[in-house]
Amino acid sequence: MRKLVCIVCPRGCTMQVEKDGEEIKVSGNSCKRGEQFAKSELTNPTRTICTTVRTTFKDAPVLPVRVSAEIPKNRIFDVMREINKVKVDTRVGRGDVIIENVLGLGADIIATSDLLREAKA
């Protein structure tokens, strides 16, 4: 048996997860989303990343970014290394792709702010 705290909503249910052959049994969840999270966490844990990238602009030295889709949990540090290599030198805005298909994971690194568009050139 494994104990998990659900991160899907603020409730933070403490769940017990058991694998019996191919069947995964979940208890302690208050909703169906908690059950789905627990099963996913056992079979293929994924996460999102929200961070910043450096820029060449003095008025906005960093730009907030995130992944466009969840990535495998065990690849977080690899993706962060790729993000840390980037230095944005164009005036991008919210939703613009900073790194396309990072590490072939099917997720882009995208800007989450119009900070550079709004800043003085």
XYZ file of C-alpha atoms in Angstrom:
121
model
C 0.000 0.000 0.000
C 1.115 3.544 -0.764
C -0.196 6.770 0.747
C -0.651 9.829 -1.469
C -1.902 13.339 -0.909
C -4.020 14.446 -3.834
C -2.844 17.656 -5.544
C -5.790 18.037 -7.926
C -7.775 20.432 -5.730
C -7.201 22.373 -2.491
C -8.935 19.691 -0.399
C -5.716 17.584 -0.340
C -7.279 14.197 0.365
C -4.987 11.575 1.867
C -5.487 8.458 -0.212
C -4.383 4.866 0.116
C -3.476 3.155 -3.141
C -3.038 -0.579 -3.564
C -2.048 -2.499 -6.651
C -3.477 -5.995 -6.847
C -2.151 -7.517 -10.055
C -3.376 -5.204 -12.801
C -6.107 -3.653 -10.638
C -5.430 -0.417 -8.741
C -7.648 0.246 -5.714
C -7.938 3.782 -4.347
C -9.551 4.835 -1.072
C -9.706 8.105 0.866
C -10.499 10.253 -2.173
C -13.476 12.609 -2.044
C -13.993 12.762 -5.804
C -13.389 10.875 -9.038
C -10.530 13.211 -9.976
C -8.613 12.046 -6.910
C -8.979 8.444 -8.002
C -7.728 9.319 -11.493
C -4.769 11.237 -10.009
C -3.789 8.303 -7.764
C -3.921 5.800 -10.615
C -1.904 8.095 -12.858
C 0.617 8.728 -10.092
C 1.234 4.988 -9.815
C 1.427 4.248 -13.532
C 2.695 7.421 -15.237
C 3.278 10.425 -12.955
C 3.279 13.784 -14.758
C 3.720 17.395 -13.709
C 3.644 20.924 -15.066
C 6.451 23.432 -14.703
C 6.081 27.175 -14.146
C 9.350 29.104 -14.030
C 11.158 32.009 -15.702
C 13.639 32.449 -18.537
C 16.281 35.121 -18.802
C 15.903 37.947 -21.315
C 18.260 40.494 -22.850
C 15.999 43.378 -21.814
C 16.995 45.567 -18.846
C 13.365 46.592 -18.239
C 12.332 42.915 -17.928
C 15.311 40.666 -17.111
C 13.135 37.553 -16.701
C 9.955 36.317 -18.363
C 7.495 33.876 -16.753
C 6.970 30.659 -18.737
C 5.308 27.265 -18.354
C 4.977 23.975 -20.193
C 1.981 23.754 -22.521
C 1.196 20.186 -21.391
C 2.119 17.898 -18.547
C 5.493 16.194 -18.808
C 6.800 13.000 -17.198
C 7.782 13.689 -13.596
C 11.190 12.075 -14.082
C 12.040 14.593 -16.865
C 11.494 17.785 -14.850
C 15.187 18.430 -14.242
C 16.058 17.706 -17.891
C 13.450 20.230 -19.037
C 14.688 22.791 -16.505
C 18.230 22.441 -17.881
C 16.885 23.232 -21.365
C 14.914 26.214 -20.067
C 17.991 27.538 -18.265
C 19.942 27.562 -21.563
C 17.505 30.066 -23.111
C 17.871 33.833 -23.212
C 14.932 35.579 -24.916
C 16.002 38.431 -27.201
C 12.704 39.281 -28.934
C 9.590 41.005 -27.611
C 7.264 38.038 -27.120
C 3.878 37.855 -25.423
C 1.536 35.502 -23.607
C 1.183 32.189 -25.433
C 4.228 32.660 -27.663
C 6.429 29.577 -27.914
C 9.868 29.978 -26.357
C 11.015 26.360 -26.872
C 9.092 24.166 -29.290
C 8.529 20.495 -28.351
C 11.077 20.581 -25.534
C 13.166 17.375 -25.525
C 10.646 15.747 -27.877
C 8.108 15.435 -25.033
C 5.225 16.951 -26.991
C 5.108 20.082 -24.831
C 6.217 23.600 -25.686
C 7.668 26.135 -23.288
C 5.369 29.162 -23.621
C 5.367 32.706 -22.277
C 2.709 33.374 -19.644
C 2.963 37.153 -19.629
C 2.810 40.122 -21.966
C 5.543 41.736 -19.875
C 7.952 42.080 -22.829
C 5.273 43.382 -25.211
C 4.157 45.994 -22.691
C 7.677 47.040 -21.672
C 9.317 50.005 -23.340
C 11.519 49.058 -26.281
